[in-house]
Amino acid sequence: MSSTRHQDSVAEEAGLLGQIATGDQSAFEQLYRKYSGPLFSLGLRMLENEKEAEEVLQDTFVKLWNKADSYDARKSRPFTWSVTIMRRTCIDRLRKNNRRPVATTLEEARASQWAVAETVRKTTERNDDVDRVNAAMQAIPPHQKRALELALFSGMTHTEIAENLKQPLGTVKTWLRRGLFQLSSSLTEHAK
Amino acid sequence: MNVTTEELASLYVLDKLEPGQKRAFEGRLQTDADLLQLVRELESALEDQIRALPQREPPGSSYERITSRIHAREPVPLKQKAVSIPWITLMGWGMAAILLLGLGLTLFLTSGKHLPASGSNSLVLVVGMDAQSNQWKTIPLAAAADASESFAQLAALAEELWKNPGHLPGNTNEPNPANTRRSGYTVFNPANKQGFIAIQQLPQPVAGKHYYLWVKDPFSNQLECAGLIPLQDANHGLYSFALHQDSEITSDQVVFFITEESSADPTATRPLGRPVLGTDHI
């Protein structure tokens, strides 16, 4: 999960999207192997329902297949682009079901049934990286961390986040900026 | 880099910018290497957060299901743009569509009761529009056998509402026999992204201007042009439209509005002109 590993894979994943745009199913399968776990986990985090998370994951990959030719490497990294599609599809599902966006904390999510069910192999591989990210997140002031969690995983708009946190919109934007910059800075320091 | 730019970069990475802000910011990314580097660093931090979530693999059958859907998918049709259907013509086959539907739809509209619930029913969104607002209502329609029947059902509903405006939601609920007020409504099937828009008392656009129909998901802020409204020397009419099947607007809660634009660009991606009917928010 290190930044270096990310950088190495970004070009490869952008290349896969380019191949998918030409109808290359082998490239699509490779991208699925890389992204399906994290995206499915994101779906579980947002929807808290395994069946719905699987359906949304399928919708997301069909969109990735159809929209691969619109991916623009100058605008976003491939995984970020895919996460955006997954998050929007999750949000659509939440709205369609008239469900309120999920607003649990990361700690609650990590203590949930999904965390317990994580495979031993994956956990072993990831422990160091997860510890690093958790430590970086813990270093962020609680109110900024909460705003970031809601922005990332709840499906709320920033206006809804402001209402949820009972803060002016401008304050929430400031918290998001400061929290995100501190998270980025901490992770960069850890990676050195 | 100033705080405002940093804030924009944060909101961009979190996918929280309005569509117009997002396009402008992406324009800056093309020319500002420092800004691009900043965005990449923030993206990397967020990606780490996603990958640090408790990880679960999807069921093994998921990939096969996805590829089945991809292979089963029909060729993408060319994007349809607000095809004008002359009212008289629509009346003719619209009546046939009503007959095809049987009494169910007519009874629903006259009694205000819902059709019997069924898992195969589809929910059609009816949106009443006036100069300042959108008002929603959903109506269940019986499952259609095919795309043609679905289209006929939608047309029949649009036509029935034209004749019985008292069934429209919100501010357009009161019958308006004099037809002196600028108003309209859409019926939209989110499942196949087809719809009809009816307008009343919309003046002809000034010379060189065109009316555009826009569809927006007010929750995700996804926005799409559904086409040009060809008034053709009338101030009223009923028109069909269809979003592209790959449209990013996938919500079944959308708003509609019409703007007057100075160009006839069918690939327009955002409104620049003044709104003339409906609004872009709830």
Short mmCIF file of C-alpha atoms in Angstrom, two decimals:
data_model
loop_
_atom_site.label_atom_id
_atom_site.label_comp_id
_atom_site.label_asym_id
_atom_site.label_seq_id
_atom_site.Cartn_x
_atom_site.Cartn_y
_atom_site.Cartn_z
CA MET A 1 0.00 0.00 0.00
CA SER A 2 3.01 2.26 0.08
CA SER A 3 3.09 5.33 -2.10
CA THR A 4 5.92 3.89 -4.12
CA ARG A 5 3.94 0.78 -4.87
CA HIS A 6 1.00 3.00 -5.82
CA GLN A 7 3.13 5.01 -8.21
CA ASP A 8 4.42 1.85 -9.83
CA SER A 9 0.94 0.53 -10.37
CA VAL A 10 -0.67 3.76 -11.55
CA ALA A 11 0.89 3.60 -15.01
CA GLU A 12 0.09 -0.08 -15.32
CA GLU A 13 -3.54 0.44 -14.31
CA ALA A 14 -3.92 3.41 -16.66
CA GLY A 15 -2.58 1.13 -19.39
CA LEU A 16 -5.15 -1.50 -18.50
CA LEU A 17 -7.93 1.07 -18.83
CA GLY A 18 -6.56 2.00 -22.23
CA GLN A 19 -6.70 -1.64 -23.29
CA ILE A 20 -10.20 -2.06 -21.86
CA ALA A 21 -11.30 0.89 -23.97
CA THR A 22 -10.39 -1.18 -27.03
CA GLY A 23 -12.46 -4.13 -25.77
CA ASP A 24 -9.61 -6.15 -24.26
CA GLN A 25 -11.30 -8.53 -21.83
CA SER A 26 -8.02 -9.87 -20.48
CA ALA A 27 -7.11 -6.36 -19.32
CA PHE A 28 -10.57 -6.04 -17.80
CA GLU A 29 -10.04 -9.24 -15.82
CA GLN A 30 -6.66 -7.99 -14.59
CA LEU A 31 -8.21 -4.74 -13.42
CA TYR A 32 -11.00 -6.68 -11.73
CA ARG A 33 -8.45 -8.74 -9.82
CA LYS A 34 -6.75 -5.54 -8.65
CA TYR A 35 -9.77 -3.44 -7.79
CA SER A 36 -12.65 -5.75 -6.89
CA GLY A 37 -11.53 -6.36 -3.30
CA PRO A 38 -11.02 -2.71 -2.30
CA LEU A 39 -14.13 -1.57 -4.18
CA PHE A 40 -16.27 -4.34 -2.70
CA SER A 41 -14.96 -3.42 0.76
CA LEU A 42 -15.84 0.20 0.10
CA GLY A 43 -19.35 -0.90 -0.94
CA LEU A 44 -19.73 -2.86 2.28
CA ARG A 45 -18.58 0.15 4.25
CA MET A 46 -21.08 2.45 2.57
CA LEU A 47 -24.08 0.14 2.19
CA GLU A 48 -23.61 -2.24 5.14
CA ASN A 49 -25.25 -4.96 3.09
CA GLU A 50 -23.31 -7.70 1.33
CA LYS A 51 -25.85 -8.40 -1.41
CA GLU A 52 -26.24 -4.74 -2.30
CA ALA A 53 -22.49 -4.22 -2.21
CA GLU A 54 -22.07 -7.08 -4.68
CA GLU A 55 -24.76 -5.67 -6.99
CA VAL A 56 -23.23 -2.21 -6.88
CA LEU A 57 -19.79 -3.69 -7.54
CA GLN A 58 -21.16 -5.38 -10.65
CA ASP A 59 -22.80 -2.13 -11.79
CA THR A 60 -19.52 -0.33 -11.22
CA PHE A 61 -17.47 -2.76 -13.30
CA VAL A 62 -20.00 -2.65 -16.13
CA LYS A 63 -19.60 1.14 -16.03
CA LEU A 64 -15.81 0.79 -16.01
CA TRP A 65 -16.05 -1.38 -19.11
CA ASN A 66 -18.36 1.08 -20.85
CA LYS A 67 -16.56 4.25 -19.82
CA ALA A 68 -12.93 3.18 -20.01
CA ASP A 69 -12.47 5.30 -23.11
CA SER A 70 -13.45 8.41 -21.15
CA TYR A 71 -10.77 7.91 -18.50
CA ASP A 72 -8.36 10.85 -18.56
CA ALA A 73 -5.06 10.29 -16.77
CA ARG A 74 -4.54 14.05 -16.52
CA LYS A 75 -7.59 14.37 -14.29
CA SER A 76 -7.28 11.51 -11.83
CA ARG A 77 -5.47 8.31 -11.00
CA PRO A 78 -7.13 5.12 -12.24
CA PHE A 79 -8.04 3.81 -8.81
CA THR A 80 -9.39 7.19 -7.65
CA TRP A 81 -11.49 7.33 -10.82
CA SER A 82 -12.85 3.84 -10.13
CA VAL A 83 -13.54 4.71 -6.49
CA THR A 84 -15.51 7.75 -7.62
CA ILE A 85 -17.69 5.60 -9.87
CA MET A 86 -18.22 3.06 -7.07
CA ARG A 87 -19.06 5.75 -4.52
CA ARG A 88 -21.54 7.44 -6.84
CA THR A 89 -23.20 4.12 -7.58
CA CYS A 90 -23.42 3.40 -3.84
CA ILE A 91 -24.93 6.84 -3.26
CA ASP A 92 -27.50 6.20 -5.99
CA ARG A 93 -28.39 2.92 -4.30
CA LEU A 94 -28.77 4.61 -0.92
CA ARG A 95 -31.01 7.30 -2.39
CA LYS A 96 -33.03 4.77 -4.37
CA ASN A 97 -33.73 2.83 -1.20
CA ASN A 98 -34.58 6.06 0.61
CA ARG A 99 -31.87 5.19 3.10
CA ARG A 100 -30.09 7.79 5.09
CA PRO A 101 -26.39 7.86 4.35
CA VAL A 102 -24.40 5.71 6.74
CA ALA A 103 -22.57 7.80 9.29
CA THR A 104 -20.67 5.31 11.40
CA THR A 105 -17.10 6.03 12.43
CA LEU A 106 -14.12 4.19 11.04
CA GLU A 107 -13.62 2.53 14.40
CA GLU A 108 -17.17 1.21 14.31
CA ALA A 109 -16.67 -0.03 10.78
CA ARG A 110 -13.41 -1.75 11.62
CA ALA A 111 -15.10 -3.50 14.55
CA SER A 112 -17.95 -4.69 12.37
CA GLN A 113 -18.64 -8.15 11.02
CA TRP A 114 -16.75 -7.27 7.84
CA ALA A 115 -13.54 -6.73 9.77
CA VAL A 116 -13.95 -10.04 11.56
CA ALA A 117 -14.49 -11.81 8.26
CA GLU A 118 -11.33 -10.45 6.67
CA THR A 119 -9.14 -13.29 5.53
CA VAL A 120 -6.06 -14.16 7.55
CA ARG A 121 -3.84 -14.02 4.49
CA LYS A 122 -4.95 -10.56 3.50
CA THR A 123 -4.71 -9.31 7.05
CA THR A 124 -1.16 -10.53 7.41
CA GLU A 125 -0.10 -8.88 4.18
CA ARG A 126 -1.74 -5.64 5.03
CA ASN A 127 -1.08 -5.17 8.71
CA ASP A 128 1.86 -2.82 8.38
CA ASP A 129 0.15 -0.63 5.82
CA VAL A 130 -3.12 -0.56 7.73
CA ASP A 131 -1.30 0.38 10.92
CA ARG A 132 0.44 3.18 9.06
CA VAL A 133 -2.83 4.56 7.67
CA ASN A 134 -4.62 4.18 11.00
CA ALA A 135 -1.82 6.00 12.80
CA ALA A 136 -1.99 8.82 10.26
CA MET A 137 -5.75 9.04 10.68
CA GLN A 138 -5.51 9.02 14.48
CA ALA A 139 -3.14 11.98 14.31
CA ILE A 140 -5.84 14.14 12.74
CA PRO A 141 -7.95 16.24 15.14
CA PRO A 142 -11.22 14.39 15.86
CA HIS A 143 -13.55 16.91 14.21
CA GLN A 144 -11.47 16.92 11.00
CA LYS A 145 -11.31 13.14 11.04
CA ARG A 146 -15.08 12.90 11.43
CA ALA A 147 -15.65 15.29 8.53
CA LEU A 148 -13.29 13.24 6.36
CA GLU A 149 -14.99 9.97 7.27
CA LEU A 150 -18.37 11.40 6.35
CA ALA A 151 -17.04 12.82 3.08
CA LEU A 152 -15.40 9.56 2.12
CA PHE A 153 -17.81 6.90 3.25
CA SER A 154 -21.24 8.27 4.10
CA GLY A 155 -22.48 9.40 0.72
CA MET A 156 -23.36 12.80 2.18
CA THR A 157 -22.87 16.01 0.27
CA HIS A 158 -20.71 18.57 2.04
CA THR A 159 -23.90 20.50 2.85
CA GLU A 160 -25.31 17.40 4.52
CA ILE A 161 -22.03 16.91 6.35
CA ALA A 162 -22.28 20.47 7.64
CA GLU A 163 -25.81 19.78 8.85
CA ASN A 164 -24.75 16.50 10.44
CA LEU A 165 -21.88 18.14 12.27
CA LYS A 166 -23.95 21.26 13.04
CA GLN A 167 -21.24 23.47 11.59
CA PRO A 168 -21.23 26.18 8.91
CA LEU A 169 -20.39 24.89 5.44
CA GLY A 170 -17.23 27.00 5.33
CA THR A 171 -15.99 25.41 8.54
CA VAL A 172 -16.57 21.94 7.18
CA LYS A 173 -14.67 22.79 4.00
CA THR A 174 -11.77 24.02 6.13
CA TRP A 175 -11.84 20.85 8.22
CA LEU A 176 -11.84 18.70 5.10
CA ARG A 177 -8.89 20.60 3.66
CA ARG A 178 -6.85 20.52 6.86
CA GLY A 179 -7.69 16.88 7.61
CA LEU A 180 -6.85 15.72 4.13
CA PHE A 181 -3.61 17.68 4.00
CA GLN A 182 -2.52 16.35 7.38
CA LEU A 183 -3.39 12.80 6.35
CA SER A 184 -1.39 13.19 3.15
CA SER A 185 1.53 14.73 5.00
CA SER A 186 1.60 12.00 7.66
CA LEU A 187 1.45 9.22 5.10
CA THR A 188 4.24 10.82 3.08
CA GLU A 189 6.41 11.12 6.19
CA HIS A 190 5.76 7.47 7.10
CA ALA A 191 6.70 6.38 3.61
CA LYS A 192 10.10 8.04 3.79
CA MET B 1 -0.46 27.78 -3.30
CA ASN B 2 -3.25 29.68 -1.57
CA VAL B 3 -5.85 28.29 0.79
CA THR B 4 -8.66 28.61 -1.73
CA THR B 5 -6.81 26.48 -4.25
CA GLU B 6 -5.97 23.93 -1.58
CA GLU B 7 -9.62 23.79 -0.57
CA LEU B 8 -10.69 23.30 -4.19
CA ALA B 9 -8.11 20.53 -4.54
CA SER B 10 -9.45 18.80 -1.41
CA LEU B 11 -13.05 19.00 -2.56
CA TYR B 12 -12.07 17.84 -6.05
CA VAL B 13 -10.37 14.75 -4.68
CA LEU B 14 -13.36 14.07 -2.42
CA ASP B 15 -15.70 14.44 -5.44
CA LYS B 16 -17.56 17.26 -3.73
CA LEU B 17 -17.24 20.04 -6.31
CA GLU B 18 -20.22 21.27 -8.30
CA PRO B 19 -20.04 20.23 -11.97
CA GLY B 20 -19.07 23.72 -13.13
CA GLN B 21 -16.39 24.08 -10.46
CA LYS B 22 -15.10 20.63 -11.30
CA ARG B 23 -14.71 21.40 -15.00
CA ALA B 24 -12.94 24.67 -14.24
CA PHE B 25 -10.61 22.93 -11.80
CA GLU B 26 -9.83 20.19 -14.31
CA GLY B 27 -8.97 22.91 -16.79
CA ARG B 28 -6.38 24.24 -14.34
CA LEU B 29 -4.97 20.77 -13.85
CA GLN B 30 -4.06 20.67 -17.54
CA THR B 31 -1.69 23.60 -17.20
CA ASP B 32 -0.59 23.76 -13.55
CA ALA B 33 1.98 21.08 -12.75
CA ASP B 34 2.19 22.02 -9.06
CA LEU B 35 -1.54 21.75 -8.68
CA LEU B 36 -1.53 18.39 -10.44
CA GLN B 37 1.18 17.14 -8.10
CA LEU B 38 -0.84 18.28 -5.09
CA VAL B 39 -3.93 16.48 -6.36
CA ARG B 40 -1.93 13.31 -6.93
CA GLU B 41 -0.66 13.41 -3.33
CA LEU B 42 -4.16 13.91 -1.94
CA GLU B 43 -5.51 11.12 -4.16
CA SER B 44 -2.79 8.83 -2.88
CA ALA B 45 -3.78 9.56 0.73
CA LEU B 46 -7.43 8.83 0.01
CA GLU B 47 -6.58 5.65 -1.86
CA ASP B 48 -4.63 4.50 1.19
CA GLN B 49 -7.73 5.09 3.30
CA ILE B 50 -9.86 2.94 0.97
CA ARG B 51 -7.28 0.17 0.93
CA ALA B 52 -7.00 0.28 4.73
CA LEU B 53 -10.68 -0.59 5.14
CA PRO B 54 -11.40 -4.12 6.34
CA GLN B 55 -10.90 -6.02 3.11
CA ARG B 56 -13.34 -8.55 1.74
CA GLU B 57 -13.30 -10.22 -1.64
CA PRO B 58 -16.57 -10.33 -3.58
CA PRO B 59 -18.20 -13.71 -4.20
CA GLY B 60 -16.43 -15.79 -6.82
CA SER B 61 -19.40 -15.62 -9.17
CA SER B 62 -19.30 -11.83 -9.41
CA TYR B 63 -16.85 -11.63 -12.28
CA GLU B 64 -18.83 -14.10 -14.40
CA ARG B 65 -22.00 -12.12 -13.76
CA ILE B 66 -20.30 -8.92 -14.86
CA THR B 67 -18.96 -10.44 -18.07
CA SER B 68 -22.38 -11.94 -18.78
CA ARG B 69 -23.93 -8.51 -18.50
CA ILE B 70 -21.28 -7.01 -20.75
CA HIS B 71 -21.75 -9.66 -23.42
CA ALA B 72 -25.52 -9.50 -23.24
CA ARG B 73 -25.49 -5.78 -23.69
CA GLU B 74 -26.96 -4.54 -26.93
CA PRO B 75 -25.04 -2.11 -29.12
CA VAL B 76 -25.21 1.41 -27.76
CA PRO B 77 -27.83 3.38 -29.69
CA LEU B 78 -27.05 6.83 -30.93
CA LYS B 79 -28.01 9.40 -28.39
CA GLN B 80 -31.56 10.50 -28.94
CA LYS B 81 -32.30 14.15 -28.63
CA ALA B 82 -35.71 15.62 -27.83
CA VAL B 83 -37.52 14.20 -30.79
CA SER B 84 -40.52 16.30 -31.55
CA ILE B 85 -43.75 14.39 -31.86
CA PRO B 86 -46.55 16.45 -33.38
CA TRP B 87 -49.37 16.52 -30.88
CA ILE B 88 -51.98 15.34 -33.36
CA THR B 89 -49.90 12.34 -34.31
CA LEU B 90 -49.30 11.49 -30.69
CA MET B 91 -53.00 11.68 -29.95
CA GLY B 92 -53.62 9.01 -32.56
CA TRP B 93 -51.28 6.33 -31.36
CA GLY B 94 -51.51 7.51 -27.79
CA MET B 95 -55.14 6.51 -27.72
CA ALA B 96 -54.16 3.11 -29.05
CA ALA B 97 -51.65 2.85 -26.25
CA ILE B 98 -54.34 3.57 -23.71
CA LEU B 99 -56.45 0.80 -25.15
CA LEU B 100 -53.44 -1.45 -24.92
CA LEU B 101 -53.08 -0.63 -21.27
CA GLY B 102 -56.67 -1.45 -20.50
CA LEU B 103 -58.52 0.31 -17.76
CA GLY B 104 -55.79 0.18 -15.14
CA LEU B 105 -54.03 3.42 -15.89
CA THR B 106 -57.22 5.35 -16.54
CA LEU B 107 -58.75 4.15 -13.30
CA PHE B 108 -55.61 5.09 -11.44
CA LEU B 109 -55.65 8.60 -12.79
CA THR B 110 -59.31 9.18 -12.11
CA SER B 111 -59.34 7.66 -8.65
CA GLY B 112 -55.88 8.67 -7.48
CA LYS B 113 -55.26 5.16 -6.25
CA HIS B 114 -52.12 3.22 -6.92
CA LEU B 115 -52.06 0.24 -9.17
CA PRO B 116 -51.71 -3.05 -7.34
CA ALA B 117 -48.19 -3.42 -6.06
CA SER B 118 -46.08 -5.87 -7.95
CA GLY B 119 -42.42 -6.68 -7.93
CA SER B 120 -42.34 -6.29 -11.67
CA ASN B 121 -43.98 -2.86 -11.72
CA SER B 122 -41.79 0.07 -12.64
CA LEU B 123 -41.99 3.43 -10.96
CA VAL B 124 -42.42 6.39 -13.26
CA LEU B 125 -41.45 9.82 -12.03
CA VAL B 126 -43.91 12.62 -12.72
CA VAL B 127 -42.45 16.08 -12.20
CA GLY B 128 -44.63 19.16 -12.31
CA MET B 129 -42.75 22.31 -13.26
CA ASP B 130 -43.52 25.97 -13.02
CA ALA B 131 -41.27 28.97 -13.35
CA GLN B 132 -39.58 28.34 -10.01
CA SER B 133 -39.96 24.77 -8.91
CA ASN B 134 -40.16 21.04 -9.50
CA GLN B 135 -42.74 18.90 -7.72
CA TRP B 136 -42.35 15.14 -7.65
CA LYS B 137 -44.74 12.25 -7.68
CA THR B 138 -44.16 8.61 -8.53
CA ILE B 139 -46.63 6.40 -10.31
CA PRO B 140 -46.32 2.62 -10.62
CA LEU B 141 -46.87 1.19 -14.07
CA ALA B 142 -47.42 -2.45 -14.86
CA ALA B 143 -44.39 -4.23 -16.26
CA ALA B 144 -44.11 -3.80 -20.03
CA ALA B 145 -43.49 -6.76 -22.31
CA ASP B 146 -40.89 -4.89 -24.32
CA ALA B 147 -39.40 -1.49 -25.04
CA SER B 148 -42.21 -0.52 -27.42
CA GLU B 149 -44.89 -1.24 -24.88
CA SER B 150 -42.94 0.63 -22.23
CA PHE B 151 -42.71 3.66 -24.51
CA ALA B 152 -46.42 3.44 -25.30
CA GLN B 153 -47.26 3.29 -21.60
CA LEU B 154 -45.19 6.36 -20.93
CA ALA B 155 -46.78 8.22 -23.84
CA ALA B 156 -50.24 7.25 -22.67
CA LEU B 157 -49.50 8.55 -19.18
CA ALA B 158 -48.11 11.81 -20.56
CA GLU B 159 -51.18 12.22 -22.69
CA GLU B 160 -53.57 11.40 -19.87
CA LEU B 161 -51.92 14.00 -17.66
CA TRP B 162 -52.24 16.51 -20.46
CA LYS B 163 -55.96 15.94 -20.45
CA ASN B 164 -56.24 15.75 -16.67
CA PRO B 165 -53.74 18.24 -15.22
CA GLY B 166 -55.43 17.98 -11.84
CA HIS B 167 -53.49 14.76 -11.35
CA LEU B 168 -50.17 16.54 -11.62
CA PRO B 169 -48.15 17.00 -8.43
CA GLY B 170 -47.58 20.17 -6.44
CA ASN B 171 -48.24 23.64 -7.73
CA THR B 172 -49.48 22.32 -11.03
CA ASN B 173 -52.12 20.32 -9.21
CA GLU B 174 -54.94 22.72 -9.87
CA PRO B 175 -56.61 22.51 -13.24
CA ASN B 176 -55.68 25.44 -15.37
CA PRO B 177 -58.39 25.66 -18.01
CA ALA B 178 -57.36 29.07 -19.14
CA ASN B 179 -53.80 27.85 -19.75
CA THR B 180 -52.41 31.28 -19.04
CA ARG B 181 -49.58 30.19 -16.76
CA ARG B 182 -46.18 29.02 -17.92
CA SER B 183 -45.99 25.43 -16.77
CA GLY B 184 -44.95 21.98 -17.74
CA TYR B 185 -44.42 18.47 -16.57
CA THR B 186 -42.29 15.49 -17.36
CA VAL B 187 -42.96 11.80 -17.06
CA PHE B 188 -39.72 9.89 -16.81
CA ASN B 189 -38.98 6.21 -16.50
CA PRO B 190 -35.63 5.92 -14.68
CA ALA B 191 -35.36 2.27 -15.66
CA ASN B 192 -34.97 2.94 -19.38
CA LYS B 193 -34.21 6.67 -19.11
CA GLN B 194 -37.00 7.64 -21.46
CA GLY B 195 -39.40 10.45 -20.85
CA PHE B 196 -41.88 12.97 -22.16
CA ILE B 197 -42.02 16.66 -21.46
CA ALA B 198 -45.15 18.74 -21.87
CA ILE B 199 -45.03 22.52 -21.85
CA GLN B 200 -47.70 25.20 -21.75
CA GLN B 201 -47.45 28.90 -22.45
CA LEU B 202 -43.75 28.93 -23.10
CA PRO B 203 -43.05 31.89 -25.35
CA GLN B 204 -40.97 31.45 -28.47
CA PRO B 205 -37.27 31.93 -27.73
CA VAL B 206 -35.83 35.17 -29.01
CA ALA B 207 -34.12 35.02 -32.38
CA GLY B 208 -30.92 33.01 -32.30
CA LYS B 209 -31.76 31.35 -28.99
CA HIS B 210 -32.86 27.80 -28.26
CA TYR B 211 -34.57 26.04 -25.40
CA TYR B 212 -32.59 23.23 -23.83
CA LEU B 213 -34.00 20.56 -21.55
CA TRP B 214 -31.70 19.56 -18.68
CA VAL B 215 -31.89 16.64 -16.28
CA LYS B 216 -30.10 16.78 -12.96
CA ASP B 217 -29.67 14.47 -10.01
CA PRO B 218 -29.80 17.03 -7.18
CA PHE B 219 -28.05 14.65 -4.79
CA SER B 220 -25.01 13.75 -6.86
CA ASN B 221 -25.18 16.94 -8.99
CA GLN B 222 -24.89 14.88 -12.15
CA LEU B 223 -26.23 17.02 -14.97
CA GLU B 224 -27.10 16.13 -18.53
CA CYS B 225 -28.61 17.85 -21.52
CA ALA B 226 -31.64 15.90 -22.74
CA GLY B 227 -31.93 17.89 -25.95
CA LEU B 228 -33.41 20.93 -27.64
CA ILE B 229 -37.11 21.75 -27.43
CA PRO B 230 -38.39 22.56 -30.91
CA LEU B 231 -41.41 24.75 -30.29
CA GLN B 232 -42.20 25.15 -33.98
CA ASP B 233 -44.38 28.27 -33.88
CA ALA B 234 -46.37 27.05 -30.88
CA ASN B 235 -46.18 27.90 -27.20
CA HIS B 236 -47.06 24.42 -26.08
CA GLY B 237 -46.31 20.85 -27.00
CA LEU B 238 -45.42 17.37 -25.89
CA TYR B 239 -42.00 15.97 -26.72
CA SER B 240 -40.21 12.73 -26.07
CA PHE B 241 -36.63 12.51 -24.92
CA ALA B 242 -34.22 9.81 -23.90
CA LEU B 243 -30.96 9.90 -22.03
CA HIS B 244 -28.13 7.77 -23.26
CA GLN B 245 -28.25 4.33 -21.70
CA ASP B 246 -24.74 4.99 -20.35
CA SER B 247 -25.86 8.25 -18.77
CA GLU B 248 -24.30 8.85 -15.38
CA ILE B 249 -27.71 9.97 -14.17
CA THR B 250 -28.91 6.75 -12.63
CA SER B 251 -31.01 8.10 -9.79
CA ASP B 252 -34.77 7.82 -9.89
CA GLN B 253 -35.08 11.20 -8.18
CA VAL B 254 -34.15 13.86 -10.68
CA VAL B 255 -35.20 17.40 -11.48
CA PHE B 256 -35.85 18.94 -14.88
CA PHE B 257 -35.43 22.46 -16.10
CA ILE B 258 -35.36 24.36 -19.36
CA THR B 259 -32.93 27.15 -20.17
CA GLU B 260 -32.66 29.54 -23.08
CA GLU B 261 -29.27 29.13 -24.68
CA SER B 262 -27.58 31.17 -27.35
CA SER B 263 -26.23 28.26 -29.35
CA ALA B 264 -27.73 25.11 -30.80
CA ASP B 265 -24.96 22.84 -29.61
CA PRO B 266 -26.35 19.34 -29.12
CA THR B 267 -23.27 18.37 -27.12
CA ALA B 268 -23.69 21.12 -24.53
CA THR B 269 -22.70 19.90 -21.10
CA ARG B 270 -23.84 22.73 -18.87
CA PRO B 271 -26.42 25.50 -19.02
CA LEU B 272 -25.18 29.00 -19.60
CA GLY B 273 -28.43 30.78 -20.33
CA ARG B 274 -31.34 31.86 -18.19
CA PRO B 275 -33.79 29.28 -16.80
CA VAL B 276 -37.29 29.57 -18.21
CA LEU B 277 -39.06 26.62 -16.60
CA GLY B 278 -38.34 24.43 -13.58
CA THR B 279 -35.27 24.64 -11.38
CA ASP B 280 -32.04 22.71 -10.89
CA HIS B 281 -32.70 22.01 -7.22
CA ILE B 282 -35.37 20.49 -5.03
#
